[in-house]
Short mmCIF file of C-alpha atoms and ligand atoms in Angstrom, two decimals:
data_model
loop_
_atom_site.label_atom_id
_atom_site.label_comp_id
_atom_site.label_asym_id
_atom_site.label_seq_id
_atom_site.Cartn_x
_atom_site.Cartn_y
_atom_site.Cartn_z
CA MET V 21 89.35 133.30 112.26
CA LEU V 22 92.36 133.48 110.01
CA MET V 23 95.17 132.76 113.23
CA ARG V 24 92.50 130.04 113.88
CA ALA V 25 92.23 128.63 110.51
CA SER V 26 96.97 128.47 110.41
CA ALA V 27 96.71 126.83 113.87
CA LEU V 28 94.58 124.44 112.45
CA ILE V 29 95.59 123.40 109.16
CA LEU V 30 99.65 123.23 111.49
CA SER V 31 98.55 121.15 114.19
CA GLN V 32 97.15 118.33 111.28
CA LEU V 33 100.29 118.39 109.06
CA LEU V 34 102.81 118.33 112.49
CA ALA V 35 100.47 115.56 113.55
CA VAL V 36 100.97 113.88 109.62
CA ALA V 37 104.36 114.49 110.33
CA ALA V 38 104.40 112.40 113.23
CA GLY V 39 102.77 109.59 111.07
CA ALA V 40 103.89 106.60 112.76
CA GLU V 41 103.53 108.41 116.79
CA THR V 42 102.05 106.66 119.65
CA ILE V 43 98.71 108.28 120.81
CA VAL V 44 96.96 107.54 124.31
CA VAL V 45 93.85 108.55 124.28
CA LYS V 46 92.88 108.24 128.46
CA ALA V 47 88.75 109.67 129.40
CA ASP V 48 87.29 108.90 132.50
CA ARG V 49 85.04 106.24 129.99
CA TYR V 50 83.71 105.56 126.45
CA LEU V 51 80.52 104.34 125.10
CA ASP V 52 80.60 100.62 124.11
CA VAL V 53 78.32 101.33 121.45
CA VAL V 54 77.67 97.55 120.95
CA ALA V 55 77.10 96.43 124.46
CA GLY V 56 75.44 100.42 125.32
CA ARG V 57 77.56 100.82 127.95
CA HIS V 58 79.95 103.24 129.83
CA VAL V 59 83.48 101.17 129.99
CA SER V 60 85.73 102.89 132.30
CA PRO V 61 87.97 104.15 132.26
CA ALA V 62 89.00 104.88 129.36
CA VAL V 63 92.49 103.97 127.44
CA VAL V 64 92.67 103.92 124.03
CA VAL V 65 96.23 103.66 122.21
CA VAL V 66 96.64 104.44 118.53
CA GLU V 67 98.83 103.76 116.16
CA GLY V 68 99.53 103.69 112.52
CA GLY V 69 95.65 105.21 111.80
CA ARG V 70 94.26 102.93 113.67
CA ILE V 71 93.18 101.95 117.50
CA ALA V 72 96.13 99.71 118.63
CA ALA V 73 94.39 98.66 121.66
CA VAL V 74 91.76 99.45 124.60
CA ASN V 75 92.51 99.59 128.29
CA PRO V 76 95.76 97.45 127.95
CA ALA V 77 97.67 96.07 130.77
CA VAL V 78 100.68 97.60 130.01
CA LEU V 79 101.42 101.55 127.88
CA PRO V 80 103.17 101.32 124.83
CA ASP V 81 107.14 103.71 125.48
CA GLY V 82 107.41 106.50 124.63
CA ALA V 83 103.89 107.34 123.63
CA ARG V 84 102.09 110.75 123.09
CA VAL V 85 99.65 110.80 126.32
CA VAL V 86 96.82 112.78 125.40
CA GLU V 87 94.38 113.29 129.03
CA LEU V 88 90.56 114.20 128.65
CA PRO V 89 89.14 113.85 132.11
CA GLY V 90 85.73 114.28 132.39
CA HIS V 91 85.05 113.30 129.59
CA THR V 92 82.95 110.84 127.75
CA LEU V 93 85.39 108.43 124.64
CA LEU V 94 82.75 107.62 121.64
CA PRO V 95 82.85 106.58 117.86
CA GLY V 96 83.71 108.97 115.82
CA LEU V 97 79.90 109.67 114.22
CA MET V 98 78.53 109.09 110.92
CA ASP V 99 76.18 111.26 108.84
CA ALA V 100 74.24 109.61 105.93
CA HIS V 101 72.99 112.57 104.66
CA VAL V 102 74.70 115.85 103.81
CA HIS V 103 75.29 117.99 100.73
CA LEU V 104 78.83 119.35 101.62
CA ASN V 105 79.07 121.95 98.20
CA TYR V 106 75.29 123.12 99.08
CA GLU V 107 73.77 126.11 101.37
CA LEU V 108 70.45 126.98 101.40
CA ALA V 109 71.25 131.20 101.46
CA GLU V 110 70.28 133.58 99.17
CA GLY V 111 69.51 132.61 95.48
CA TRP V 112 70.50 128.43 95.67
CA GLU V 113 67.14 128.49 93.63
CA THR V 114 69.77 129.60 90.41
CA GLU V 115 72.79 128.60 91.60
CA PRO V 116 73.46 125.56 88.98
CA VAL V 117 73.29 128.06 86.06
CA ARG V 118 75.63 130.90 88.01
CA PHE V 119 77.97 128.31 89.70
CA THR V 120 81.06 126.42 88.20
CA THR V 121 82.69 123.29 89.67
CA GLY V 122 85.16 124.70 91.07
CA ASP V 123 83.06 127.25 92.84
CA PHE V 124 80.70 124.39 94.40
CA ALA V 125 84.37 122.33 95.25
CA LEU V 126 85.18 125.18 97.29
CA ARG V 127 82.18 126.27 98.84
CA GLY V 128 81.71 122.64 100.56
CA VAL V 129 86.04 122.85 101.98
CA PRO V 130 84.65 124.97 105.30
CA ASN V 131 81.59 122.79 104.80
CA ALA V 132 83.16 119.49 105.58
CA ARG V 133 85.94 121.54 108.06
CA GLN V 134 83.25 122.35 110.01
CA THR V 135 81.46 118.85 109.77
CA LEU V 136 84.64 117.06 111.65
CA LEU V 137 85.23 119.75 114.21
CA ALA V 138 81.29 118.64 115.19
CA GLY V 139 82.57 115.79 115.04
CA PHE V 140 81.43 114.23 111.87
CA THR V 141 84.32 111.39 110.31
CA THR V 142 82.62 109.64 108.35
CA VAL V 143 80.05 111.54 105.79
CA ARG V 144 78.13 110.34 103.21
CA ASP V 145 76.99 113.44 100.26
CA VAL V 146 73.98 112.87 98.85
CA GLY V 147 73.88 113.62 95.58
CA THR V 148 74.44 118.47 95.05
CA GLY V 149 78.14 117.37 94.21
CA TYR V 150 77.32 119.37 90.05
CA GLY V 151 80.06 118.66 87.91
CA PHE V 152 81.18 115.80 90.36
CA ALA V 153 82.40 118.58 92.77
CA ASP V 154 81.90 115.70 96.33
CA VAL V 155 84.87 113.79 94.34
CA ALA V 156 87.01 116.36 94.24
CA LEU V 157 86.53 117.71 98.26
CA MET V 158 86.87 113.79 98.49
CA HIS V 159 89.85 113.38 96.78
CA ALA V 160 91.50 117.29 97.85
CA ILE V 161 90.06 115.26 102.18
CA ASP V 162 92.25 112.09 101.53
CA ARG V 163 95.47 114.11 100.31
CA GLY V 164 95.51 116.08 103.08
CA TRP V 165 94.83 119.45 101.19
CA VAL V 166 91.32 120.62 103.38
CA PRO V 167 90.78 119.25 106.70
CA GLY V 168 87.49 117.22 106.40
CA PRO V 169 85.78 114.15 107.02
CA ARG V 170 85.71 110.84 105.28
CA VAL V 171 83.97 111.04 102.05
CA ILE V 172 81.11 108.83 100.54
CA PRO V 173 80.05 111.04 97.17
CA ALA V 174 77.60 110.19 95.21
CA GLY V 175 77.95 112.58 92.03
CA HIS V 176 74.88 113.66 90.22
CA ALA V 177 71.89 112.30 91.65
CA LEU V 178 69.81 110.11 89.56
CA SER V 179 66.22 111.91 88.32
CA THR V 180 63.45 111.78 86.04
CA THR V 181 63.31 115.04 83.40
CA GLY V 182 61.59 117.57 85.53
CA GLY V 183 61.70 115.24 88.70
CA HIS V 184 62.50 116.14 92.24
CA CYS V 185 66.74 115.88 91.15
CA ASP V 186 66.74 117.84 87.77
CA ILE V 187 67.12 121.21 87.14
CA THR V 188 63.70 123.06 86.37
CA GLY V 189 62.20 126.82 86.57
CA PHE V 190 64.48 127.87 83.77
CA ALA V 191 64.04 128.12 80.07
CA PRO V 192 64.36 125.31 77.64
CA GLY V 193 67.84 124.71 76.07
CA ILE V 194 69.47 126.06 79.82
CA GLU V 195 70.72 123.31 81.58
CA PRO V 196 68.82 120.29 79.23
CA PRO V 197 68.86 117.32 80.84
CA HIS V 198 70.95 114.98 80.71
CA TYR V 199 72.69 111.18 81.98
CA LEU V 200 75.96 112.80 82.21
CA SER V 201 74.97 114.89 84.59
CA GLY V 202 72.04 112.17 86.88
CA VAL V 203 68.87 113.02 84.36
CA ALA V 204 68.23 110.04 82.78
CA ASP V 205 64.85 108.84 81.52
CA GLY V 206 64.22 104.62 80.87
CA VAL V 207 66.02 102.01 81.93
CA ASP V 208 68.63 102.22 79.36
CA ALA V 209 69.16 106.18 80.30
CA VAL V 210 69.47 104.88 84.44
CA LEU V 211 71.76 102.09 83.25
CA LYS V 212 74.14 104.81 82.25
CA ALA V 213 74.13 107.62 84.60
CA VAL V 214 74.42 105.09 87.26
CA ARG V 215 77.90 103.28 85.32
CA TYR V 216 78.54 107.41 84.00
CA GLN V 217 78.72 108.42 87.85
CA VAL V 218 80.75 105.32 89.23
CA LYS V 219 83.31 106.30 86.42
CA HIS V 220 83.84 109.68 88.01
CA GLY V 221 84.61 108.61 91.44
CA ALA V 222 80.88 108.23 93.37
CA LYS V 223 81.11 105.69 95.89
CA VAL V 224 77.42 105.49 96.37
CA ILE V 225 74.50 106.22 94.22
CA LYS V 226 71.47 108.29 94.59
CA ILE V 227 68.36 108.58 92.94
CA CYS V 228 65.36 110.57 92.96
CA ALA V 229 62.30 108.51 93.45
CA THR V 230 59.81 110.64 94.24
CA ALA V 231 58.94 114.41 94.15
CA GLY V 232 61.14 116.54 96.97
CA VAL V 233 60.11 119.95 98.82
CA LEU V 234 62.83 122.12 97.57
CA SER V 235 62.46 121.83 94.05
CA PHE V 236 59.15 123.07 92.14
CA GLU V 237 57.37 120.01 90.90
CA GLY V 238 54.10 118.40 91.43
CA PRO V 239 53.33 116.85 94.95
CA VAL V 240 55.35 116.61 96.58
CA GLY V 241 55.15 112.05 97.46
CA ALA V 242 54.38 111.87 94.53
CA GLN V 243 56.77 108.57 92.83
CA GLN V 244 59.03 109.33 90.22
CA TYR V 245 60.82 106.72 88.52
CA SER V 246 58.79 104.08 87.87
CA ASP V 247 59.35 100.23 89.15
CA ALA V 248 61.51 99.27 86.86
CA GLU V 249 63.70 102.17 86.61
CA LEU V 250 64.05 101.87 90.17
CA ARG V 251 64.94 98.19 89.78
CA ALA V 252 67.90 99.38 87.26
CA ALA V 253 69.17 101.70 89.24
CA ALA V 254 69.76 99.66 92.29
CA GLU V 255 70.89 95.95 90.14
CA GLU V 256 73.60 98.06 88.91
CA THR V 257 74.25 100.18 91.35
CA HIS V 258 74.79 96.49 92.96
CA ARG V 259 77.01 95.18 90.85
CA HIS V 260 79.75 97.38 90.58
CA GLY V 261 79.48 97.04 94.48
CA LEU V 262 78.41 99.93 95.82
CA ARG V 263 74.88 101.31 97.66
CA ILE V 264 71.63 103.02 96.63
CA ALA V 265 69.94 105.67 98.03
CA ALA V 266 66.55 106.54 97.31
CA HIS V 267 65.12 109.99 98.14
CA ALA V 268 61.57 109.24 99.16
CA HIS V 269 58.49 111.04 100.92
CA GLY V 270 55.43 109.74 99.55
CA THR V 271 54.45 106.11 100.71
CA GLU V 272 54.15 104.66 96.73
CA GLY V 273 57.79 105.47 96.09
CA ILE V 274 58.84 104.31 99.38
CA ILE V 275 57.20 100.96 98.99
CA ALA V 276 59.27 101.10 95.40
CA ALA V 277 62.77 101.56 96.47
CA SER V 278 61.88 98.84 98.60
CA ARG V 279 61.11 95.97 96.49
CA ALA V 280 63.14 97.05 93.98
CA GLY V 281 66.51 96.48 96.44
CA ILE V 282 67.06 99.93 96.92
CA ASP V 283 69.49 100.39 100.22
CA SER V 284 68.35 103.08 102.03
CA ILE V 285 65.22 104.99 101.86
CA GLU V 286 66.17 108.54 102.22
CA HIS V 287 63.70 111.28 104.46
CA ASN V 288 60.98 108.09 104.76
CA SER V 289 58.62 111.21 104.93
CA ILE V 290 55.00 108.86 104.62
CA MET V 291 55.59 105.84 105.89
CA THR V 292 52.33 103.76 106.38
CA GLU V 293 51.77 101.06 108.51
CA GLU V 294 52.35 99.10 105.18
CA ALA V 295 55.30 100.75 103.96
CA ALA V 296 56.67 100.20 107.56
CA ARG V 297 56.19 96.14 107.10
CA VAL V 298 58.05 95.93 103.94
CA LEU V 299 60.81 97.63 104.72
CA LYS V 300 60.91 95.93 107.47
CA GLN V 301 60.61 92.30 105.40
CA ASN V 302 63.35 94.08 102.72
CA GLY V 303 65.71 95.18 105.89
CA THR V 304 65.74 98.30 103.44
CA PHE V 305 67.41 101.35 106.15
CA VAL V 306 65.32 104.46 106.51
CA VAL V 307 67.17 108.01 106.92
CA PRO V 308 64.69 110.20 108.42
CA ASN V 309 65.54 114.51 109.35
CA LEU V 310 63.84 115.04 112.64
CA TYR V 311 65.79 118.50 113.41
CA LEU V 312 65.07 119.43 109.16
CA ILE V 313 61.50 119.97 110.86
CA GLU V 314 62.56 122.89 113.16
CA ALA V 315 65.96 124.14 111.12
CA ILE V 316 63.73 125.16 107.43
CA ASP V 317 62.92 128.46 108.15
CA VAL V 318 58.78 127.55 105.73
CA SER V 319 58.49 131.59 105.65
CA THR V 320 61.97 132.05 103.60
CA LEU V 321 60.40 129.97 100.79
CA PRO V 322 58.58 130.64 97.12
CA PRO V 323 55.01 129.76 98.21
CA ALA V 324 54.59 126.04 96.58
CA LEU V 325 57.83 125.01 98.56
CA ALA V 326 56.61 125.93 101.55
CA ALA V 327 52.73 124.38 101.20
CA LYS V 328 54.89 121.30 101.01
CA GLN V 329 57.53 121.61 103.42
CA THR V 330 54.43 122.70 105.99
CA PHE V 331 52.64 118.87 104.49
CA LEU V 332 54.91 116.75 105.22
CA ILE V 333 56.36 118.12 109.09
CA PRO V 334 53.58 115.95 111.24
CA ARG V 335 53.93 113.24 108.58
CA VAL V 336 57.72 112.50 109.33
CA SER V 337 57.64 112.81 113.22
CA GLU V 338 54.73 110.06 112.82
CA SER V 339 56.84 108.09 110.53
CA PHE V 340 60.15 108.11 112.49
CA ARG V 341 57.51 107.25 115.77
CA ARG V 342 56.82 104.65 113.04
CA SER V 343 60.27 102.47 112.63
CA LEU V 344 60.84 103.22 115.98
CA ALA V 345 58.24 100.44 116.53
CA HIS V 346 58.16 98.49 113.74
CA GLY V 347 62.50 97.99 115.02
CA LEU V 348 63.75 99.52 111.51
CA LYS V 349 66.92 100.33 111.32
CA VAL V 350 67.36 103.44 111.43
CA ALA V 351 70.80 105.64 109.93
CA PHE V 352 71.50 108.76 110.80
CA GLY V 353 71.33 111.84 108.46
CA THR V 354 70.84 115.29 108.45
CA ASP V 355 70.16 116.63 105.27
CA ALA V 356 72.88 119.25 106.56
CA GLY V 357 73.45 121.85 103.94
CA VAL V 358 69.30 122.54 104.01
CA PHE V 359 70.43 124.07 107.38
CA PRO V 360 73.91 125.34 108.56
CA HIS V 361 76.80 122.32 107.86
CA GLY V 362 78.24 121.12 111.66
CA LEU V 363 74.63 121.68 113.59
CA ASN V 364 74.78 117.61 112.25
CA ALA V 365 74.33 116.89 116.03
CA LYS V 366 70.78 118.35 116.53
CA GLU V 367 69.30 115.53 114.90
CA PHE V 368 70.14 113.88 117.94
CA THR V 369 68.58 115.76 120.25
CA ALA V 370 65.26 116.21 117.95
CA ARG V 371 65.13 112.19 117.81
CA VAL V 372 65.00 111.85 121.49
CA HIS V 373 62.27 114.88 121.60
CA TYR V 374 60.34 112.58 119.34
CA GLY V 375 60.21 109.45 121.00
CA ASP V 376 64.27 108.14 120.56
CA THR V 377 66.31 107.06 123.57
CA PRO V 378 69.85 108.37 123.44
CA LEU V 379 71.90 104.69 122.97
CA HIS V 380 69.52 104.01 120.36
CA ALA V 381 70.61 107.55 118.48
CA ILE V 382 73.82 107.19 118.84
CA ARG V 383 73.97 103.87 117.61
CA SER V 384 72.23 104.97 114.36
CA ALA V 385 75.17 107.25 114.07
CA THR V 386 77.46 104.07 114.46
CA LEU V 387 76.89 100.88 114.44
CA VAL V 388 73.64 101.50 112.48
CA THR V 389 74.80 103.59 109.81
CA ALA V 390 78.60 101.59 109.61
CA GLU V 391 76.20 99.00 108.33
CA LEU V 392 74.43 100.82 106.60
CA PHE V 393 77.63 102.17 104.65
CA GLY V 394 78.98 98.98 103.99
CA THR V 395 82.38 99.94 106.72
CA PRO V 396 82.72 97.25 109.40
CA ASP V 397 86.08 99.24 109.78
CA ARG V 398 84.38 101.92 112.10
CA GLY V 399 81.52 103.43 114.41
CA ARG V 400 83.01 101.17 117.67
CA ILE V 401 85.75 101.51 119.65
CA GLU V 402 87.93 98.19 118.96
CA PRO V 403 91.36 97.35 118.65
CA GLY V 404 92.19 97.57 114.30
CA LEU V 405 89.61 99.59 113.75
CA LEU V 406 89.66 103.28 111.64
CA ALA V 407 91.12 105.84 115.11
CA ASP V 408 88.01 107.88 114.83
CA LEU V 409 86.97 109.22 118.25
CA ILE V 410 85.36 112.15 119.61
CA ALA V 411 85.28 112.91 122.95
CA VAL V 412 82.39 115.30 125.64
CA ALA V 413 82.15 116.41 128.61
CA GLY V 414 80.16 114.71 130.70
CA ASP V 415 77.52 111.27 130.47
CA PRO V 416 75.43 111.86 126.16
CA LEU V 417 73.49 108.44 127.72
CA THR V 418 72.47 111.68 130.82
CA ASP V 419 71.98 114.96 128.47
CA ILE V 420 72.10 113.92 124.75
CA ARG V 421 72.91 117.86 123.88
CA LEU V 422 76.43 117.14 125.03
CA LEU V 423 77.27 116.00 121.63
CA GLU V 424 76.33 119.50 119.87
CA ASP V 425 79.51 120.11 122.28
CA VAL V 426 82.42 117.89 120.78
CA ARG V 427 84.98 118.64 122.95
CA PHE V 428 88.09 116.16 120.58
CA VAL V 429 88.41 114.93 117.47
CA MET V 430 90.38 112.47 115.92
CA LYS V 431 90.46 111.06 112.42
CA GLY V 432 92.23 108.33 111.52
CA GLY V 433 95.06 109.02 114.45
CA VAL V 434 94.93 112.47 113.66
CA ILE V 435 93.87 115.22 116.29
CA TYR V 436 92.14 117.45 114.83
CA LYS V 437 90.32 119.14 117.35
CA GLN V 438 91.07 119.92 121.55
CA ARG V 439 89.83 121.63 124.12
ZN1 ZN M 1 69.15 115.78 100.84
#
């Protein structure tokens, strides 16, 4: 294990040291996610961390050639909903009052590595970065201290007092609610909470619009933030040029968040026909988590939480099918952290199981999520874009499970995995 880790770091250092090195990646085909078809062969020239050319007539002199026979190249995958500093492990309920920011940040290190090696080159970390542990992790990755995906961190998720993203279950006086840690009631406090997260490095804002599963407050779908508070959060976030994601299970909260101008509805568990029409009209993205249905072992949860999850399970898949039927913009998000990091691609298999096509699922994790992130520099294999590439052995359009076994990962022109 140690040897493998140091080999990885060494190869990374070598790659970084190589810097200006030109790399030619050759595979049998690449998936043109825009056209929705394979292109054969695939010869991708990488220079200075970007894609310089695709299937050029002449190859550059002196380039290092990487041969991937039998493989399909795809753009690096994206996950809009992870919690790198979090794990649903023994004692998770009391971690917020036992762990330091350092504990949370360091826990994120192996999780970030696992996520990258699974083929996910950009992730959005939505709000368990206590003490800005997620921002620290982003910095460590960007500085080359540790391997990991490009991270879009939320800092602390915004929550009403006693709401889903507050820390509850403790005696009064322990972790008192404060806008600095995202707990904000009323428009003024919401504005301060957004500004404080942005000040300290948040690149997205997460707001908990409704009650949730893994928290001890009331009915799972109940709206927690008022319409006015949601609108204030959305407007303030957009003033900073950032996107805002709302955790929302229940119908009223989903509709309220969309009408408030929130960019994406996370979970989107109980979306009625009416709610789907509102989201379609407003162009709101949805980020469903289908693998989560089987990934959470309900029997291990406290009884009150198990009851919430059991109630939601059939509604989640029904809402997902409705998203497909209405042609909503379905971004790709997994809630990794609630299940082990690095298993993010199981969401592809789950999606196809619940009625999606492999191509639509892959577009979700590339094109659509890049649109949600506002990052047009990735999500496709085209000259000028970031050299974030992965490869699988075979054709993922005929076997979606191949994405669970990514053989090659490049981020910014640096090879992190080659098998
Ligand atoms: Zn989550």
